mmCIF file of C-alpha atoms and ligand atoms in Angstrom:
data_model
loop_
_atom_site.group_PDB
_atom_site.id
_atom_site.type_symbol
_atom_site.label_atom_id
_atom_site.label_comp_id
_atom_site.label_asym_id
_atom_site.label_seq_id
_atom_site.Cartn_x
_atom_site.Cartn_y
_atom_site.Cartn_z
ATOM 1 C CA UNK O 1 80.546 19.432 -32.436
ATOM 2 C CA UNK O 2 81.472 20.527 -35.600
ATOM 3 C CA UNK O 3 84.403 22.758 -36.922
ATOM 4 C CA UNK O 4 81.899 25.978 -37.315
ATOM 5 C CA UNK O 5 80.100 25.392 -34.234
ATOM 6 C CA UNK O 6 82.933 25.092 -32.513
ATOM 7 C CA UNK O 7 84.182 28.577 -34.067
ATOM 8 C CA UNK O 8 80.769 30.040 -33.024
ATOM 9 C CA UNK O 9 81.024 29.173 -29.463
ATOM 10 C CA UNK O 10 84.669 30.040 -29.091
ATOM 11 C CA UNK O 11 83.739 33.314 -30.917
ATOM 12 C CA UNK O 12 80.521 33.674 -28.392
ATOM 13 C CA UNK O 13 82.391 33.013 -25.306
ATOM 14 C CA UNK O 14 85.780 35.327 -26.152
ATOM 15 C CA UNK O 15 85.149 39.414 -25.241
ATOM 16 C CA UNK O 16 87.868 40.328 -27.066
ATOM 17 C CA UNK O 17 90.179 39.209 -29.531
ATOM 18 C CA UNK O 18 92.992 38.999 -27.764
ATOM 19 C CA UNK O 19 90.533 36.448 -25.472
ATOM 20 C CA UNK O 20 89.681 34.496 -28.952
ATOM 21 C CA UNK O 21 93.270 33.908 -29.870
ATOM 22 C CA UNK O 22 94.320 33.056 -26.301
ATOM 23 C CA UNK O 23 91.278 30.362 -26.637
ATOM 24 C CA UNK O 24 92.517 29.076 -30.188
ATOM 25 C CA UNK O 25 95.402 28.746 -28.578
ATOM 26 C CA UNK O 26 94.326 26.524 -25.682
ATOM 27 C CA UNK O 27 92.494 24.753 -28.142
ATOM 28 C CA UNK O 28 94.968 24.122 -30.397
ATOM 29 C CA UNK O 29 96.920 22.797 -27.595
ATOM 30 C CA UNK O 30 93.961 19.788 -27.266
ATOM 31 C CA UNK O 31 91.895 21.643 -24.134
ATOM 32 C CA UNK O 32 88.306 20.384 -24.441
ATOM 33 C CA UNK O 33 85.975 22.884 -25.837
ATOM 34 C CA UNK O 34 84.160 22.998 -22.835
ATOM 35 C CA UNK O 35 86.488 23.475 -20.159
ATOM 36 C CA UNK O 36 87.773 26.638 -22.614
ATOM 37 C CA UNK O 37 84.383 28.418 -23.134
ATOM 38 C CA UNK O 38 83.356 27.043 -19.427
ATOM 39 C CA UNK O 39 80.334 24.871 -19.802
ATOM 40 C CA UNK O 40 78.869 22.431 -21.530
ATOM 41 C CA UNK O 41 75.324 21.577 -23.091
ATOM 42 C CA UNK O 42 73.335 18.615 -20.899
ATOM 43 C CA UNK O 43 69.888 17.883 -21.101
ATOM 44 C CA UNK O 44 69.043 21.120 -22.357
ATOM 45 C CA UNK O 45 71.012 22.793 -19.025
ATOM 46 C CA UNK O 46 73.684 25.017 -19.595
ATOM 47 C CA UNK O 47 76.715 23.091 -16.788
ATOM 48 C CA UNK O 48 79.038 25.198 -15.779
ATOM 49 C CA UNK O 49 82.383 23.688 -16.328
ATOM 50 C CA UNK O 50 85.638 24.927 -14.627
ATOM 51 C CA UNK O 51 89.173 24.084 -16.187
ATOM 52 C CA UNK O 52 90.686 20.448 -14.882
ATOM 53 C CA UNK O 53 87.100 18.828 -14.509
ATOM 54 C CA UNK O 54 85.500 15.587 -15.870
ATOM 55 C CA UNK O 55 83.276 16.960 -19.166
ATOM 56 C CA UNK O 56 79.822 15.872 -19.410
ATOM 57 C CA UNK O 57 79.225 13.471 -22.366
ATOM 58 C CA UNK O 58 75.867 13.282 -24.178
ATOM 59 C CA UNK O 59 75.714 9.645 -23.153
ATOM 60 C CA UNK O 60 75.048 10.306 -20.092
ATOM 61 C CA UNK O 61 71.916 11.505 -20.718
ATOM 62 C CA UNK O 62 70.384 7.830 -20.905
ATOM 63 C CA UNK O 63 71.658 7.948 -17.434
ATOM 64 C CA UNK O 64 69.624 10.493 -16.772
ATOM 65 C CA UNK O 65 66.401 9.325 -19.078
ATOM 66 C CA UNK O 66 66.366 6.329 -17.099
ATOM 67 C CA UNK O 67 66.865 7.924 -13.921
ATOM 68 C CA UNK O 68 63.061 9.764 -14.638
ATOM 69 C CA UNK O 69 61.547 6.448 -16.005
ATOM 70 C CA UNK O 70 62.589 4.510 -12.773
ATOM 71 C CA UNK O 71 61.310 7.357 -10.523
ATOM 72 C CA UNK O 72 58.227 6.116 -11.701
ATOM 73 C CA UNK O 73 57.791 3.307 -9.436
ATOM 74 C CA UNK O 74 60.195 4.347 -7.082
ATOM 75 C CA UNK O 75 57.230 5.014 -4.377
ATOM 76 C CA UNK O 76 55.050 7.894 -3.972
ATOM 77 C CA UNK O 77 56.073 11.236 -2.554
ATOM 78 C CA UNK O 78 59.197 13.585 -3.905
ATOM 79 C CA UNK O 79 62.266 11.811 -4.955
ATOM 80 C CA UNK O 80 65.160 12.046 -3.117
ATOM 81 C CA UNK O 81 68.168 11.637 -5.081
ATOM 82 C CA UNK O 82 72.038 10.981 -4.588
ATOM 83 C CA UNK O 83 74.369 11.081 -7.138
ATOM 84 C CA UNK O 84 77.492 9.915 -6.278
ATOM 85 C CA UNK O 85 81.141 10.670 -8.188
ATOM 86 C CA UNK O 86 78.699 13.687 -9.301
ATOM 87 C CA UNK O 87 82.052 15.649 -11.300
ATOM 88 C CA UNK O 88 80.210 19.287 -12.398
ATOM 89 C CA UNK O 89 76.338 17.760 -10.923
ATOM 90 C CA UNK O 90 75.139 17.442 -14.604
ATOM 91 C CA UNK O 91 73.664 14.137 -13.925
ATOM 92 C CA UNK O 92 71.741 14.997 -10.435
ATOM 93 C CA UNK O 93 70.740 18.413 -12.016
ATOM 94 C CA UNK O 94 68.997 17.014 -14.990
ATOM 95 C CA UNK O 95 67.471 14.282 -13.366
ATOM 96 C CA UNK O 96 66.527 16.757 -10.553
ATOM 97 C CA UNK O 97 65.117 19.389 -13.639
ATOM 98 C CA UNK O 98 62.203 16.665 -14.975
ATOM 99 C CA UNK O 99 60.805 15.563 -11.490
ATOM 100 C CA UNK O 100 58.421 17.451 -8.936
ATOM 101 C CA UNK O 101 60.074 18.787 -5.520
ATOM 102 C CA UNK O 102 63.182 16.939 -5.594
ATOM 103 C CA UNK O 103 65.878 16.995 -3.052
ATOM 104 C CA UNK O 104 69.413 16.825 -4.528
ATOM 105 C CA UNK O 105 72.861 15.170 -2.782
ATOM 106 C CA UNK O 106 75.855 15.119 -4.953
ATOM 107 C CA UNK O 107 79.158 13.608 -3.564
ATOM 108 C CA UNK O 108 82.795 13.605 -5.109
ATOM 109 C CA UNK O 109 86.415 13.052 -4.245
ATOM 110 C CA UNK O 110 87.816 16.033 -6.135
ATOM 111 C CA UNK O 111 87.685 18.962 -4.323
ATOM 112 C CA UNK O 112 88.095 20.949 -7.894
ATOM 113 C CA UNK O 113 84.702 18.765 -9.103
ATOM 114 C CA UNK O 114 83.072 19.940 -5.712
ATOM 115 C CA UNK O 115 83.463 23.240 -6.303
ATOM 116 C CA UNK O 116 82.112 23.026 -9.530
ATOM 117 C CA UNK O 117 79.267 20.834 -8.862
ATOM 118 C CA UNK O 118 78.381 23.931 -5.725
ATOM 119 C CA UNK O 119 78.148 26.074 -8.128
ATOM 120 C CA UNK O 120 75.883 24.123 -10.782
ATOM 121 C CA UNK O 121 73.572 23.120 -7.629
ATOM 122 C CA UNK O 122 73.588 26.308 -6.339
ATOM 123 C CA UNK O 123 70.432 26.432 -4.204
ATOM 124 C CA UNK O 124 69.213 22.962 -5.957
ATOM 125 C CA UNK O 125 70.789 21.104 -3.379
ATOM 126 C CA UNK O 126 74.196 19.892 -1.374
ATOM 127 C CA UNK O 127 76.835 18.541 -2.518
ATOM 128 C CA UNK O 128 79.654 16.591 0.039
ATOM 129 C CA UNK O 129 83.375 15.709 -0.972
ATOM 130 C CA UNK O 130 84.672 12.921 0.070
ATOM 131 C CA UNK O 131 84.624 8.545 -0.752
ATOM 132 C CA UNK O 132 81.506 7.799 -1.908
ATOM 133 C CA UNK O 133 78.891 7.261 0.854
ATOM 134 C CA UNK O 134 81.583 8.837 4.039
ATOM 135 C CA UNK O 135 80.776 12.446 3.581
ATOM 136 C CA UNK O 136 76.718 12.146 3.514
ATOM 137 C CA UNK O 137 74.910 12.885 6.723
ATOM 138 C CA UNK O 138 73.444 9.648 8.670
ATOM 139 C CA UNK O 139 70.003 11.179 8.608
ATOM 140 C CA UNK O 140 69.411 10.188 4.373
ATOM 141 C CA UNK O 141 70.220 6.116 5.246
ATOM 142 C CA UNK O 142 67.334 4.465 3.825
ATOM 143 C CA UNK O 143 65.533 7.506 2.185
ATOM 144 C CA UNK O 144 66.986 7.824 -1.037
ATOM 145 C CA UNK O 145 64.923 6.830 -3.901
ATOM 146 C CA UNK O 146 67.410 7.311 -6.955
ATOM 147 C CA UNK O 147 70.659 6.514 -6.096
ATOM 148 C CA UNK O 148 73.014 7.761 -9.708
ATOM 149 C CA UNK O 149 76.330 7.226 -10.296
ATOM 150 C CA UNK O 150 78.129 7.953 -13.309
ATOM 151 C CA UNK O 151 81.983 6.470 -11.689
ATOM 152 C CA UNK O 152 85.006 6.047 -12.962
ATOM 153 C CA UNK O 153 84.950 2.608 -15.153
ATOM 154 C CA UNK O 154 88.027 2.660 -17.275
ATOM 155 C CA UNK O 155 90.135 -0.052 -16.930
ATOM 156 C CA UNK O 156 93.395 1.143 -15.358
ATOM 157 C CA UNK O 157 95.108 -0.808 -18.310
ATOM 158 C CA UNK O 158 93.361 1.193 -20.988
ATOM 159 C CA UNK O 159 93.404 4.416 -19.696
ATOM 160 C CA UNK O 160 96.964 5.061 -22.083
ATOM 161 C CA UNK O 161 94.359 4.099 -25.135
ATOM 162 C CA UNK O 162 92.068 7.018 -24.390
ATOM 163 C CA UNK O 163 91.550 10.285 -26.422
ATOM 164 C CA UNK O 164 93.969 13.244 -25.452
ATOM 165 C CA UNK O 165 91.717 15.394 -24.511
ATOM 166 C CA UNK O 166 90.469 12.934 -21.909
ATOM 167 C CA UNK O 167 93.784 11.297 -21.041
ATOM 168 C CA UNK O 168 96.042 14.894 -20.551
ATOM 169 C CA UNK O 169 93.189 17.369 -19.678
ATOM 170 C CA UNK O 170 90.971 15.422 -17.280
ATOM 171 C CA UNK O 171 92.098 13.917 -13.797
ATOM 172 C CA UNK O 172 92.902 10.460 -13.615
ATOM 173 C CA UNK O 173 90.706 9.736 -10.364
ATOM 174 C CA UNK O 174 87.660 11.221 -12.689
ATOM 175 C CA UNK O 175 88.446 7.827 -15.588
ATOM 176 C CA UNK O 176 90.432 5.307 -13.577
ATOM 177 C CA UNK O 177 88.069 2.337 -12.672
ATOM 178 C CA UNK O 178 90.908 -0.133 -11.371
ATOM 179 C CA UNK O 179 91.683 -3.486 -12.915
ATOM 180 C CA UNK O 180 88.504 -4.406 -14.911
ATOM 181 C CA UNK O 181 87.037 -0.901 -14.460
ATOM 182 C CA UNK O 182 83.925 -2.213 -11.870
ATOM 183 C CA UNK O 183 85.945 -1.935 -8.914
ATOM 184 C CA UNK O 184 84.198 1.513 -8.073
ATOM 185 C CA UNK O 185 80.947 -0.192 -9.161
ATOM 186 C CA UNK O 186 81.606 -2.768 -6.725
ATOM 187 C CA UNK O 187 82.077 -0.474 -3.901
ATOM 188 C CA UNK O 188 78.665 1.873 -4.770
ATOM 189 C CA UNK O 189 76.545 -1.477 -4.999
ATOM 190 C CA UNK O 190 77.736 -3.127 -1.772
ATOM 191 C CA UNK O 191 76.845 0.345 0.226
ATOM 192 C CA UNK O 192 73.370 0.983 -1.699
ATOM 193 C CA UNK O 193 71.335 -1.203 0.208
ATOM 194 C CA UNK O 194 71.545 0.533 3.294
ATOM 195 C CA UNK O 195 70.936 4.116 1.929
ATOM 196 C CA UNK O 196 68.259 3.268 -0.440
ATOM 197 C CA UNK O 197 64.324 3.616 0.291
ATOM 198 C CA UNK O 198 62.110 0.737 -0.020
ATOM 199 C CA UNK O 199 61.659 0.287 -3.706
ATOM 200 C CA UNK O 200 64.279 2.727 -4.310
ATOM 201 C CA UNK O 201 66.536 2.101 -7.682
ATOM 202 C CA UNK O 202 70.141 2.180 -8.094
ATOM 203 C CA UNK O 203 71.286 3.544 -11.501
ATOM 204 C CA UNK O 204 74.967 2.528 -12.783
ATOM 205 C CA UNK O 205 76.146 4.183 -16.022
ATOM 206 C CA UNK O 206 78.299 1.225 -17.341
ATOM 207 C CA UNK O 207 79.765 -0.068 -20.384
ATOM 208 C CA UNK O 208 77.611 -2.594 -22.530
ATOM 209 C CA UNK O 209 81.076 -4.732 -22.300
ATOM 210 C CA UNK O 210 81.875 -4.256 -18.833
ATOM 211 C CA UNK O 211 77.659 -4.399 -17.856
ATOM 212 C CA UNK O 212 77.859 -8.283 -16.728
ATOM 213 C CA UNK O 213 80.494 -7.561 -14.327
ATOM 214 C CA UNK O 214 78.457 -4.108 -12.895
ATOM 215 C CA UNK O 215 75.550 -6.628 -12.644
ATOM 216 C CA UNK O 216 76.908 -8.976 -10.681
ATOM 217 C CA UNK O 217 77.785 -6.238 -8.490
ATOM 218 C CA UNK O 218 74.373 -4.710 -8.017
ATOM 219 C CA UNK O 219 72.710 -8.390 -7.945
ATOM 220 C CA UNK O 220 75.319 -8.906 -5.269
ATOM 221 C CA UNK O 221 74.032 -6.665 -3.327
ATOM 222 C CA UNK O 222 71.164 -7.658 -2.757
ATOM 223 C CA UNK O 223 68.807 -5.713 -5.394
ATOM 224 C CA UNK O 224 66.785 -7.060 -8.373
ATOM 225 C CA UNK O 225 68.876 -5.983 -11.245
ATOM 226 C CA UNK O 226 68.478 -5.669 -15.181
ATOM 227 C CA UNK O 227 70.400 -3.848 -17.731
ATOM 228 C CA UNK O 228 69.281 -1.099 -20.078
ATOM 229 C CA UNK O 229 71.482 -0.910 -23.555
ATOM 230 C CA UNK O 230 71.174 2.287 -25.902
ATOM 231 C CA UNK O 231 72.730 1.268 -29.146
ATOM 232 C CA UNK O 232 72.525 4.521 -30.624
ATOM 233 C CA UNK O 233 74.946 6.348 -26.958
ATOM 234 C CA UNK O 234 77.235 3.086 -27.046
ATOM 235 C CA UNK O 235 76.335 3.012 -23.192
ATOM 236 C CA UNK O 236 74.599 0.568 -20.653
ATOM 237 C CA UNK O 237 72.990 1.466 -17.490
ATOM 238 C CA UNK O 238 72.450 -1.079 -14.623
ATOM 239 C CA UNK O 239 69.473 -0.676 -12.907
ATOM 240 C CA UNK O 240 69.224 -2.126 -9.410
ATOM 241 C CA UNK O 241 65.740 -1.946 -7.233
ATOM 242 C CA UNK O 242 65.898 -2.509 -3.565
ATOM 243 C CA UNK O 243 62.629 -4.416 -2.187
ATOM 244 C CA UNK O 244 58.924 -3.066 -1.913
ATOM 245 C CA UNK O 245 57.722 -2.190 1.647
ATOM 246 C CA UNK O 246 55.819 -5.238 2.593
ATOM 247 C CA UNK O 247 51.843 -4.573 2.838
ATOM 248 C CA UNK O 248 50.236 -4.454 6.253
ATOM 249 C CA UNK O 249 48.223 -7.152 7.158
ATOM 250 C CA UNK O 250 44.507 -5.989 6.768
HETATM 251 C C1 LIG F 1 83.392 9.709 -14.973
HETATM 252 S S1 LIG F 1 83.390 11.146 -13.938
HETATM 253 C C2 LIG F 1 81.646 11.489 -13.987
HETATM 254 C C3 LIG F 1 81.242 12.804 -13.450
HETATM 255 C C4 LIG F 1 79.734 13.095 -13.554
HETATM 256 N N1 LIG F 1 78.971 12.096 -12.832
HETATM 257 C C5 LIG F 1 79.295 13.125 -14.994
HETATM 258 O O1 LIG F 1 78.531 12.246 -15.429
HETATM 259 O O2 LIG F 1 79.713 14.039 -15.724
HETATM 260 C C6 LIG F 1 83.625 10.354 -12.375
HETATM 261 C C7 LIG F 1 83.681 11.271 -11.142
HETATM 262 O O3 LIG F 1 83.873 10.416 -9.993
HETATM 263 C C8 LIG F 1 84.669 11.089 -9.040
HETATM 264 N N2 LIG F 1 85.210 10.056 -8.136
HETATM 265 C C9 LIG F 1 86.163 9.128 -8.399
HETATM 266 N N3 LIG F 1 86.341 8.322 -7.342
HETATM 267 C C10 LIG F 1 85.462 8.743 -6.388
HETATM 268 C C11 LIG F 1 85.163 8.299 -5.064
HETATM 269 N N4 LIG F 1 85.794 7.251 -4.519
HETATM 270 N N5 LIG F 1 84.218 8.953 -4.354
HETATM 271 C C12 LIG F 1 83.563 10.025 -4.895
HETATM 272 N N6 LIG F 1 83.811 10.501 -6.152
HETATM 273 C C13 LIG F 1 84.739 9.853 -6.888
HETATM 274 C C14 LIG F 1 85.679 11.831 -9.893
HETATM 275 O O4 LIG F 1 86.288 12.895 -9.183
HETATM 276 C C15 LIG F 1 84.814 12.291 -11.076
HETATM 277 O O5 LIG F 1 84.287 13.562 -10.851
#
């Protein structure tokens, strides 16, 4: 945002000025906006965001638009949708906000995230903590039609190159994606296949750089894969569709 926006929102959020300076302050200091005036702006949802947690980024939000296009042809009745590494649940939320009668999982490692993500879900849905697919309850293998993750895909080597803000204010497990940055990819698409629904779709938000590697992954796996670029975000999303259930013989 801009310089005056920002001073709107910090002068929106503060009660009194002895709040406003102690905000300058923090911001001053390099805090993200968000985590100062406590949430952030996604896909038209206010998300609440609590100090020490991952911020949303607009980019995301092709996540999320292709999330609702692939739910599409993702088999008839109400989605069911997991997002893993969910941080504050923007992600799940949004895509959860444009479709009929969903049922929302969110998962994450952080136990600072999951509390945040509780509160964002609220009633919405459940959200685990814990590795990827250990926390989730047996009974959703094989019923989940949009399977999200927005993971960690920095390469460990780069994560010194990254804005302050990112590097000093948000946790390392929330950016670190190992040596090439897929190695959390690789571990999402090698479990999809048995939690997914017939022609349910797995949606990676990736790097257009790195978006060969998360392919191979998701191809891998099994699933017919293809990648989705936006130019204008500076973000990739690989889209991964587990098999049709075969017609009955008439
Ligand atoms: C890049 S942030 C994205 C958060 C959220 N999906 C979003 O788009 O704002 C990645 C998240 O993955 C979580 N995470 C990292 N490793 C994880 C793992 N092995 N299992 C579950 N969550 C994990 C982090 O705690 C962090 O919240």
């Amino acid at each position: 945002v801009f310089a005056e926006e920002e001073a709107e929102l910090l002068l929106s959020a503060a009660n009194t000025p002895a709040e406003l300076d102690a905000m300058v302050a923090r911001r001053v200091d390099g805090l993200p906006l968000e985590q100062i005036i406590g949430w952030a702006e996604f896909c038209g949802l206010r998300i609440a965001v609590d100090p020490g947690v991952f911020v949303p980024r607009r980019r995301s939000e092709f996540l999320v638009a292709q999330a609702v296009a692939a739910a599409g042809g993702s088999g008839s009745g109400p989605p069911v949708i997991l997002d893993l590494c969910c941080g504050t649940g923007c992600v799940g939320l949004a895509v959860a906000a444009a479709l009929d009668g969903a049922e929302l999982y969110g998962v994450d490692i952080d136990p600072t995230e999951v509390a945040c993500a509780r509160r964002n879900v609220a009633g919405a849905g459940q959200v685990f903590e814990g590795d990827l697919y250990d926390p989730l309850p047996p009974s959703l293998r094989g019923r989940v039609t949009l399977l999200l993750a927005n993971a960690p895909y920095v390469p460990s080597s780069e994560l010194g190159f990254m804005p302050a803000e990112a590097r000093l204010h948000e946790p390392t497990v929330a950016l670190d994606g190992g040596a090439d940055g897929v190695e959390i990819h690789r571990r999402v698409a090698a479990g999809a296949p048995s939690w997914l629904a017939p022609a349910g779709s797995l949606l990676i938000e990736t790097s257009e750089r790195q978006a060969p590697l998360t392919e191979h992954a998701v191809a891998a796996a099994g699933l017919d894969t293809h990648v989705v670029v936006s130019e204008e975000w500076a973000t990739a999303v690989v889209v991964g569709r587990s098999a049709a259930p075969k017609a009955r013989p008439t």
